[in-house]
Amino acid sequence: MLAFSGTFPGTELAMRGFDPYLVAIGRAAVVALVAGICLVAAGAPLLPPRAHLRSYAVVGLGVVFGFPLFSGLALDAGASVSHAAVVIGLLPAATAVCAVLRAGERPRPLFWVACAAGAVSVTVFTLSRGGGRPSLADLLLLAALLCAAAGYTEGGRLARHTPGWRVISYALVLAAPVTVPVTVVLAVVTPSHPTAGSVAGFAYVALVSMFLGFIPWYAGLAAGGIARAGQTQLVQPLLSLLWAWLLLGERLEAATIAGALAVLLCVATTQRTRA
């Protein structure tokens, strides 16, 4: 949770020097080499069992491609880090819903009431900030949220029988035939103006957000249950707001803080009533 809370600020910093598509795809290409080295050093095969390829494809589409791409494009489309943090605050609830669908859990009715209240809170927040209608950035953030929820859930299921670091490593290695050549092309055809801040932001989202953060995250999802372990994400939006203020100088408005707290309350309720 602490590692992921810096993803939006890191992405924003990286995009100040690099193309949004390069930041989204390039982070996976860079860290795929690290993942491959780790697998070889541990004596593990470079590819997962064929029987699990479909699950790893879901992980890859969700957290290797989907979330980085859609969230980066949302920031590029005008969403502030603070705004994005509030909308993505529904991610724990979305992950819990995916866990229900995939794991066959049967939450109490209050679980669904709280999920609906959280969705209403985010809808009211986005409409109030967008002149009565959702913006393109909001729709992109919604797509990012759904991608992350699917990737988290499937990765958590895989981590029940495979160490978490291998789950994310396999997903990155499987995606490398796409991410590496696309990154090379983007590096050639897109303008870049690297600065110390943009390089640091890119390094963070590649090494921490795309790899290191997933090692304890998937292990925790497997050990504590996908829905229950999602509770650790409850303070992630608030931490992202803090980093946006400290690192990017974003102004924290009362409506943004209120929206984050409303989502926090709703998601906390879903976690307490999940079973």
CSV table of N, CA and C in Angstrom, one decimal, residues 141-208:
chain,number,residue,atom,x,y,z
A,141,LEU,N,-9.9,6.8,-15.7
A,141,LEU,CA,-9.6,6.3,-14.3
A,141,LEU,C,-10.5,5.2,-13.9
A,142,LEU,N,-11.7,5.2,-14.4
A,142,LEU,CA,-12.6,4.0,-14.1
A,142,LEU,C,-12.1,2.8,-14.8
A,143,ALA,N,-11.6,2.9,-16.1
A,143,ALA,CA,-11.0,1.8,-16.8
A,143,ALA,C,-9.8,1.3,-16.0
A,144,ALA,N,-9.0,2.2,-15.5
A,144,ALA,CA,-7.8,1.8,-14.8
A,144,ALA,C,-8.1,1.1,-13.5
A,145,LEU,N,-9.2,1.5,-12.8
A,145,LEU,CA,-9.7,0.9,-11.6
A,145,LEU,C,-10.1,-0.6,-11.9
A,146,LEU,N,-10.9,-0.8,-12.9
A,146,LEU,CA,-11.3,-2.1,-13.2
A,146,LEU,C,-10.2,-3.0,-13.6
A,147,CYS,N,-9.2,-2.5,-14.4
A,147,CYS,CA,-8.1,-3.3,-14.8
A,147,CYS,C,-7.3,-3.7,-13.5
A,148,ALA,N,-7.0,-2.8,-12.6
A,148,ALA,CA,-6.3,-3.1,-11.4
A,148,ALA,C,-7.0,-4.1,-10.6
A,149,ALA,N,-8.3,-4.0,-10.4
A,149,ALA,CA,-9.1,-4.9,-9.6
A,149,ALA,C,-9.0,-6.3,-10.1
A,150,ALA,N,-9.1,-6.5,-11.5
A,150,ALA,CA,-9.0,-7.8,-12.1
A,150,ALA,C,-7.6,-8.4,-11.9
A,151,GLY,N,-6.5,-7.5,-12.1
A,151,GLY,CA,-5.2,-8.0,-12.0
A,151,GLY,C,-4.8,-8.3,-10.5
A,152,TYR,N,-5.3,-7.6,-9.6
A,152,TYR,CA,-5.1,-7.9,-8.2
A,152,TYR,C,-5.7,-9.2,-7.8
A,153,THR,N,-6.9,-9.4,-8.2
A,153,THR,CA,-7.7,-10.6,-7.8
A,153,THR,C,-7.0,-11.9,-8.4
A,154,GLU,N,-6.7,-11.8,-9.7
A,154,GLU,CA,-6.1,-13.0,-10.4
A,154,GLU,C,-4.7,-13.3,-9.8
A,155,GLY,N,-4.0,-12.2,-9.6
A,155,GLY,CA,-2.6,-12.4,-9.0
A,155,GLY,C,-2.7,-12.9,-7.6
A,156,GLY,N,-3.7,-12.5,-6.8
A,156,GLY,CA,-3.8,-13.0,-5.5
A,156,GLY,C,-4.2,-14.5,-5.5
A,157,ARG,N,-5.0,-14.9,-6.5
A,157,ARG,CA,-5.3,-16.4,-6.6
A,157,ARG,C,-4.1,-17.2,-7.0
A,158,LEU,N,-3.3,-16.7,-7.9
A,158,LEU,CA,-2.1,-17.4,-8.3
A,158,LEU,C,-1.1,-17.5,-7.1
A,159,ALA,N,-1.0,-16.4,-6.3
A,159,ALA,CA,-0.1,-16.4,-5.2
A,159,ALA,C,-0.4,-17.4,-4.1
A,160,ARG,N,-1.6,-18.0,-4.2
A,160,ARG,CA,-1.9,-19.1,-3.2
A,160,ARG,C,-1.0,-20.3,-3.4
A,161,HIS,N,-0.5,-20.5,-4.6
A,161,HIS,CA,0.4,-21.6,-4.8
A,161,HIS,C,1.7,-21.3,-5.5
A,162,THR,N,1.9,-20.0,-5.7
A,162,THR,CA,3.2,-19.5,-6.3
A,162,THR,C,3.6,-18.3,-5.6
A,163,PRO,N,4.9,-18.2,-5.2
A,163,PRO,CA,5.3,-17.0,-4.5
A,163,PRO,C,5.0,-15.7,-5.2
A,164,GLY,N,4.6,-14.6,-4.5
A,164,GLY,CA,4.2,-13.4,-5.1
A,164,GLY,C,5.2,-12.8,-6.0
A,165,TRP,N,6.5,-12.9,-5.7
A,165,TRP,CA,7.5,-12.3,-6.6
A,165,TRP,C,7.5,-13.0,-8.0
A,166,ARG,N,7.2,-14.3,-7.9
A,166,ARG,CA,7.2,-15.0,-9.2
A,166,ARG,C,6.0,-14.7,-10.0
A,167,VAL,N,4.8,-14.4,-9.3
A,167,VAL,CA,3.6,-14.1,-10.0
A,167,VAL,C,3.8,-12.9,-10.9
A,168,ILE,N,4.3,-11.8,-10.3
A,168,ILE,CA,4.5,-10.5,-11.0
A,168,ILE,C,5.7,-10.7,-12.0
A,169,SER,N,6.7,-11.5,-11.7
A,169,SER,CA,7.8,-11.7,-12.6
A,169,SER,C,7.3,-12.4,-13.9
A,170,TYR,N,6.5,-13.5,-13.7
A,170,TYR,CA,6.0,-14.2,-14.9
A,170,TYR,C,5.1,-13.3,-15.7
A,171,ALA,N,4.3,-12.4,-15.1
A,171,ALA,CA,3.5,-11.5,-15.9
A,171,ALA,C,4.3,-10.5,-16.7
A,172,LEU,N,5.4,-10.1,-16.1
A,172,LEU,CA,6.3,-9.1,-16.8
A,172,LEU,C,7.0,-9.8,-17.9
A,173,VAL,N,7.5,-11.0,-17.7
A,173,VAL,CA,8.3,-11.7,-18.7
A,173,VAL,C,7.3,-12.1,-19.9
A,174,LEU,N,6.1,-12.5,-19.6
A,174,LEU,CA,5.2,-12.9,-20.6
A,174,LEU,C,4.8,-11.7,-21.5
A,175,ALA,N,4.8,-10.5,-20.9
A,175,ALA,CA,4.4,-9.3,-21.6
A,175,ALA,C,5.6,-8.7,-22.4
A,176,ALA,N,6.8,-9.1,-22.1
A,176,ALA,CA,8.1,-8.5,-22.6
A,176,ALA,C,8.1,-8.5,-24.2
A,177,PRO,N,7.6,-9.6,-24.9
A,177,PRO,CA,7.6,-9.5,-26.3
A,177,PRO,C,6.8,-8.4,-26.9
A,178,VAL,N,5.9,-7.8,-26.1
A,178,VAL,CA,5.2,-6.6,-26.6
A,178,VAL,C,5.8,-5.4,-26.0
A,179,THR,N,6.1,-5.4,-24.7
A,179,THR,CA,6.5,-4.1,-24.1
A,179,THR,C,7.9,-3.7,-24.5
A,180,VAL,N,8.8,-4.6,-24.8
A,180,VAL,CA,10.1,-4.2,-25.1
A,180,VAL,C,10.2,-3.5,-26.5
A,181,PRO,N,9.7,-4.2,-27.6
A,181,PRO,CA,9.7,-3.5,-28.9
A,181,PRO,C,8.9,-2.2,-29.0
A,182,VAL,N,7.7,-2.2,-28.3
A,182,VAL,CA,6.9,-1.0,-28.3
A,182,VAL,C,7.7,0.1,-27.6
A,183,THR,N,8.4,-0.2,-26.5
A,183,THR,CA,9.2,0.8,-25.8
A,183,THR,C,10.3,1.4,-26.7
A,184,VAL,N,11.0,0.5,-27.4
A,184,VAL,CA,12.0,0.9,-28.3
A,184,VAL,C,11.5,1.9,-29.3
A,185,VAL,N,10.4,1.6,-29.9
A,185,VAL,CA,9.8,2.4,-31.0
A,185,VAL,C,9.4,3.8,-30.4
A,186,LEU,N,8.7,3.7,-29.2
A,186,LEU,CA,8.3,5.0,-28.6
A,186,LEU,C,9.4,5.8,-28.2
A,187,ALA,N,10.5,5.2,-27.7
A,187,ALA,CA,11.7,6.0,-27.3
A,187,ALA,C,12.3,6.7,-28.5
A,188,VAL,N,12.1,6.2,-29.7
A,188,VAL,CA,12.7,6.8,-30.9
A,188,VAL,C,11.8,7.8,-31.5
A,189,VAL,N,10.5,7.6,-31.5
A,189,VAL,CA,9.5,8.5,-32.2
A,189,VAL,C,8.9,9.6,-31.3
A,190,THR,N,9.0,9.4,-30.0
A,190,THR,CA,8.3,10.4,-29.1
A,190,THR,C,9.4,11.4,-28.6
A,191,PRO,N,9.0,12.7,-28.4
A,191,PRO,CA,10.0,13.6,-27.8
A,191,PRO,C,10.2,13.3,-26.3
A,192,SER,N,11.4,13.5,-25.9
A,192,SER,CA,11.8,13.3,-24.5
A,192,SER,C,12.6,14.5,-24.0
A,193,HIS,N,12.3,14.9,-22.8
A,193,HIS,CA,13.1,16.0,-22.2
A,193,HIS,C,13.4,15.6,-20.7
A,194,PRO,N,14.3,14.6,-20.6
A,194,PRO,CA,14.5,14.1,-19.2
A,194,PRO,C,15.1,15.1,-18.3
A,195,THR,N,14.6,15.1,-17.1
A,195,THR,CA,15.2,15.9,-16.0
A,195,THR,C,15.4,14.9,-14.8
A,196,ALA,N,16.0,15.4,-13.8
A,196,ALA,CA,16.2,14.6,-12.6
A,196,ALA,C,14.9,14.1,-12.0
A,197,GLY,N,13.9,15.0,-12.0
A,197,GLY,CA,12.6,14.6,-11.5
A,197,GLY,C,11.9,13.6,-12.3
A,198,SER,N,11.9,13.8,-13.6
A,198,SER,CA,11.2,12.8,-14.5
A,198,SER,C,11.9,11.4,-14.5
A,199,VAL,N,13.2,11.4,-14.5
A,199,VAL,CA,13.9,10.1,-14.4
A,199,VAL,C,13.6,9.4,-13.1
A,200,ALA,N,13.6,10.2,-12.0
A,200,ALA,CA,13.3,9.6,-10.7
A,200,ALA,C,11.9,9.1,-10.7
A,201,GLY,N,11.0,9.8,-11.3
A,201,GLY,CA,9.6,9.3,-11.3
A,201,GLY,C,9.4,8.1,-12.1
A,202,PHE,N,10.1,8.0,-13.2
A,202,PHE,CA,10.1,6.8,-14.1
A,202,PHE,C,10.7,5.6,-13.4
A,203,ALA,N,11.8,5.9,-12.7
A,203,ALA,CA,12.5,4.8,-12.0
A,203,ALA,C,11.6,4.2,-10.9
A,204,TYR,N,10.8,5.2,-10.2
A,204,TYR,CA,9.9,4.7,-9.1
A,204,TYR,C,8.8,3.8,-9.7
A,205,VAL,N,8.1,4.3,-10.7
A,205,VAL,CA,7.0,3.5,-11.2
A,205,VAL,C,7.4,2.2,-11.8
A,206,ALA,N,8.7,2.2,-12.3
A,206,ALA,CA,9.2,0.9,-12.9
A,206,ALA,C,9.6,-0.1,-11.8
A,207,LEU,N,10.5,0.3,-10.9
A,207,LEU,CA,11.0,-0.6,-10.0
A,207,LEU,C,10.1,-0.9,-8.8
A,208,VAL,N,9.4,0.2,-8.3
A,208,VAL,CA,8.6,0.0,-7.1
A,208,VAL,C,7.1,-0.3,-7.4
